[in-house]
Amino acid sequence: ETGVTQTPRHLVMGMTNKKSLKCEQHLGHNAMYWYKQSAKKPLELMFVYSLEERVENNSVPSRFSPECPNSSHLFLHLHTLQPEDSALYLCASSQGWGENNSPLHFGNGTRLTVT
Amino acid sequence: GDSVTQMEGPVTLSEEAFLTINCTYTATGYPSLFWYVQYPGEGLQLLLKATKADDKGSNKGFEATYRKETTSFHLEKGSVQVSDSAVYFCALYYPNTGNQFYFGTGTSLTVIP
C-alpha cells in the first residue's frame, strides 16, 4: 500500500449530483488535509484535520463538506458543484500539525470534472 | 503577505543539460523551504528541504540552498534525465505556527532525449 491512497482517481459528475472523495493514509500520521490544484494557480488549502478535529477551513463554499471519522480516513462530500470546481483534489497527511518541519505526504489525487 | 514566486514555465531541456528553476519568497519570519515534484498522474512528492539560512537540501542529484540575503531557494541539477520530466513546486512552511504551507504555481520541466 502506498502511503496516501485516494479514490476514485477520476470522477465526472453533473451539477446536481452528490459524490464523495475518499482518502486513506497508512503512515500513522495524525493530521490530514484537502488541497485543490487548478491549472496555473498555487495549491489551495481547503481543510485541515488534526487528531480528527477540524482546525482550519479556508473559506471553502458549503457545497464541499469534509469528514474525518478517524486519523487514517478523510472524506470530501460534494454536492451541487459548479463547473469551476473542476480540478485535481489532493489529500495529504503529516505527523503533527504545526510541528517542526513535518512535510506533507500527498496522495495521487482525484481528477474531478463537473459538467 | 507571505508568498512564493517561481519562474514561469514550461522549461524544455535536452538530456544532460544543466537545470535551474528559480524560486524566491516573501516571508515575515524564518520559514523552512521545500521543493516538491509532481510526476504525471501523481500527487506531489517531497524532493528536498532546508530549514535555516545557508542550509543546502539535496536529493536525487537535485540541490537547493536557502539564501536568506536574496530570499531565494533555487533548484539546480547538473545533468537532467528524461525521467526528471515533471512539475516542480517550491514551498515555504512555518513550523510551530499551524499549517502555514505556501506553494508556488509550479514549473513544468520536459527533458527530451
XYZ file of C-alpha atoms in Angstrom:
228
model
C 0.000 0.000 0.000
C 1.304 3.428 -0.831
C 1.395 5.993 1.957
C -1.678 8.021 0.999
C -4.365 6.475 -1.186
C -7.145 8.411 -2.863
C -10.233 7.069 -4.608
C -11.569 7.450 -7.160
C -8.760 8.600 -9.441
C -11.202 10.217 -11.832
C -14.736 11.458 -11.294
C -17.200 13.088 -13.654
C -20.354 14.466 -12.090
C -23.230 16.673 -13.013
C -24.052 19.808 -11.126
C -26.945 18.174 -9.287
C -25.103 15.016 -8.227
C -23.782 14.100 -4.815
C -20.491 12.256 -4.612
C -17.690 11.679 -2.125
C -13.918 11.569 -2.399
C -12.047 9.215 -0.116
C -8.556 9.395 1.291
C -6.735 6.864 3.448
C -3.251 7.181 4.918
C -1.089 4.264 6.095
C 1.698 6.331 7.626
C 0.459 6.647 11.189
C 0.071 10.393 10.780
C -2.363 12.401 12.831
C -3.084 15.350 10.537
C -4.859 15.236 7.187
C -5.529 17.875 4.547
C -7.547 18.573 1.415
C -5.972 20.722 -1.292
C -7.382 21.913 -4.599
C -4.997 22.086 -7.562
C -6.084 24.163 -10.537
C -4.014 24.960 -13.606
C -1.576 27.852 -13.228
C -2.628 28.567 -9.627
C -0.911 27.766 -6.348
C -2.254 24.845 -4.398
C -5.246 25.971 -2.363
C -5.601 24.596 1.132
C -9.246 23.686 1.746
C -9.395 21.843 5.074
C -7.094 20.625 7.801
C -7.870 17.989 10.416
C -5.618 17.360 13.370
C -6.435 14.412 15.624
C -9.752 14.110 13.780
C -10.775 17.643 14.654
C -11.133 20.309 12.014
C -8.601 23.038 12.717
C -8.706 25.101 9.576
C -11.248 25.891 6.900
C -10.106 28.403 4.332
C -13.494 29.884 3.464
C -14.473 26.967 1.289
C -18.023 27.002 -0.135
C -20.505 24.863 1.747
C -21.002 22.625 -1.296
C -17.762 20.990 -0.092
C -18.181 19.122 3.179
C -15.272 17.269 4.820
C -15.478 14.372 7.213
C -12.712 12.766 9.250
C -14.022 9.709 11.132
C -10.558 8.673 12.377
C -6.935 9.646 11.926
C -6.495 7.360 8.908
C -9.500 8.363 6.823
C -10.681 11.591 5.290
C -13.648 12.251 3.032
C -14.770 15.171 0.945
C -18.502 15.172 0.258
C -19.573 17.063 -2.836
C -23.000 18.375 -3.786
C -24.387 20.874 -6.281
C -20.940 21.693 -7.597
C -20.163 24.275 -10.265
C -18.065 23.790 -13.426
C -15.315 25.977 -11.909
C -14.915 23.331 -9.210
C -13.334 21.044 -11.788
C -9.772 20.439 -10.597
C -7.400 17.914 -9.099
C -8.207 17.351 -5.432
C -5.239 16.259 -3.389
C -5.249 14.676 0.021
C -2.187 14.934 2.225
C -1.116 13.855 5.681
C 1.603 14.809 8.114
C 2.888 13.813 11.509
C 1.539 16.579 13.617
C 0.079 19.892 12.586
C 2.183 22.923 13.218
C 5.148 20.875 14.350
C 8.731 21.314 13.292
C 9.446 20.568 9.684
C 6.768 17.954 9.260
C 6.477 17.626 5.497
C 3.263 16.818 3.726
C 2.787 13.412 2.125
C 0.369 13.582 -0.790
C -1.912 11.088 -2.478
C -2.171 10.880 -6.269
C -5.314 12.968 -6.315
C -8.817 12.711 -7.720
C -9.348 14.436 -11.074
C -12.835 15.922 -10.808
C -14.803 17.164 -13.797
C -18.120 18.911 -13.230
C -20.385 19.013 -16.278
C 1.819 38.654 2.959
C 3.840 35.506 2.701
C 4.244 34.057 -0.762
C 6.392 32.057 -3.127
C 7.246 33.053 -6.692
C 8.564 30.550 -9.194
C 9.895 31.102 -12.663
C 7.344 30.716 -15.406
C 7.405 27.543 -17.383
C 7.328 25.402 -19.270
C 11.014 24.599 -19.384
C 12.348 22.262 -22.069
C 15.882 20.895 -21.870
C 17.938 18.297 -23.644
C 19.139 15.306 -21.666
C 22.316 16.008 -19.641
C 21.697 19.761 -19.680
C 22.039 21.881 -16.537
C 18.814 22.795 -14.792
C 17.952 25.844 -12.731
C 14.438 26.616 -11.568
C 14.241 29.913 -9.717
C 12.251 30.369 -6.541
C 12.035 33.468 -4.392
C 9.916 34.016 -1.346
C 8.420 36.746 0.755
C 8.145 35.979 4.432
C 7.868 37.836 7.688
C 9.691 35.216 9.735
C 12.122 32.367 9.210
C 10.359 29.646 7.269
C 11.517 26.238 6.194
C 11.761 25.832 2.430
C 10.826 22.833 0.328
C 10.827 21.594 -3.220
C 8.130 19.155 -4.205
C 7.920 17.260 -7.509
C 4.775 16.040 -9.255
C 5.176 13.365 -11.919
C 2.406 12.935 -14.497
C -0.728 11.474 -12.987
C 0.603 11.545 -9.441
C 0.464 13.677 -6.342
C 3.278 15.828 -5.013
C 6.352 14.198 -3.510
C 8.853 15.877 -1.253
C 12.116 16.300 -3.170
C 14.277 18.205 -0.691
C 14.100 20.723 2.096
C 16.159 23.258 4.047
C 15.241 24.561 7.458
C 17.558 27.523 8.032
C 19.707 30.015 6.211
C 22.670 28.573 4.280
C 21.336 25.031 4.579
C 21.591 23.006 1.385
C 18.949 20.409 0.650
C 19.808 17.653 -1.786
C 18.228 14.516 -3.198
C 18.466 12.508 -6.442
C 21.097 14.886 -7.819
C 18.974 17.966 -7.149
C 20.207 20.707 -4.840
C 18.869 23.956 -3.426
C 20.469 26.378 -0.978
C 18.493 28.542 1.439
C 19.694 32.086 0.729
C 18.297 34.479 3.286
C 20.082 37.528 1.834
C 18.407 37.073 -1.541
C 15.283 35.299 -0.186
C 15.806 32.551 -2.723
C 15.785 28.766 -2.901
C 16.699 27.947 -6.499
C 16.587 24.319 -7.601
C 19.559 23.001 -9.580
C 20.663 19.768 -11.181
C 23.860 19.298 -13.093
C 22.641 16.757 -15.661
C 18.946 16.153 -16.186
C 17.414 12.929 -17.423
C 14.213 12.213 -19.304
C 12.810 10.753 -16.086
C 13.104 14.183 -14.431
C 10.238 15.464 -16.580
C 7.663 16.658 -14.071
C 6.218 19.752 -12.435
C 8.302 21.250 -9.629
C 6.791 23.242 -6.764
C 8.611 25.495 -4.369
C 7.006 25.882 -0.941
C 7.617 27.598 2.351
C 6.436 26.483 5.744
C 6.379 27.992 9.209
C 6.880 25.339 11.861
C 5.071 25.697 15.149
C 2.538 28.168 13.834
C -0.049 25.897 12.328
C -0.272 24.648 8.823
C 1.279 27.571 7.014
C 2.387 25.917 3.792
C 2.603 28.337 0.872
C 3.123 26.802 -2.565
C 4.279 28.366 -5.790
C 2.378 27.837 -9.037
C 4.717 25.107 -10.220
C 7.237 24.929 -13.087
C 6.801 22.277 -15.738
C 10.011 20.635 -16.938
C 10.262 18.476 -20.054
C 13.547 16.725 -20.815
C 13.986 15.490 -24.363
C 16.413 12.727 -25.373
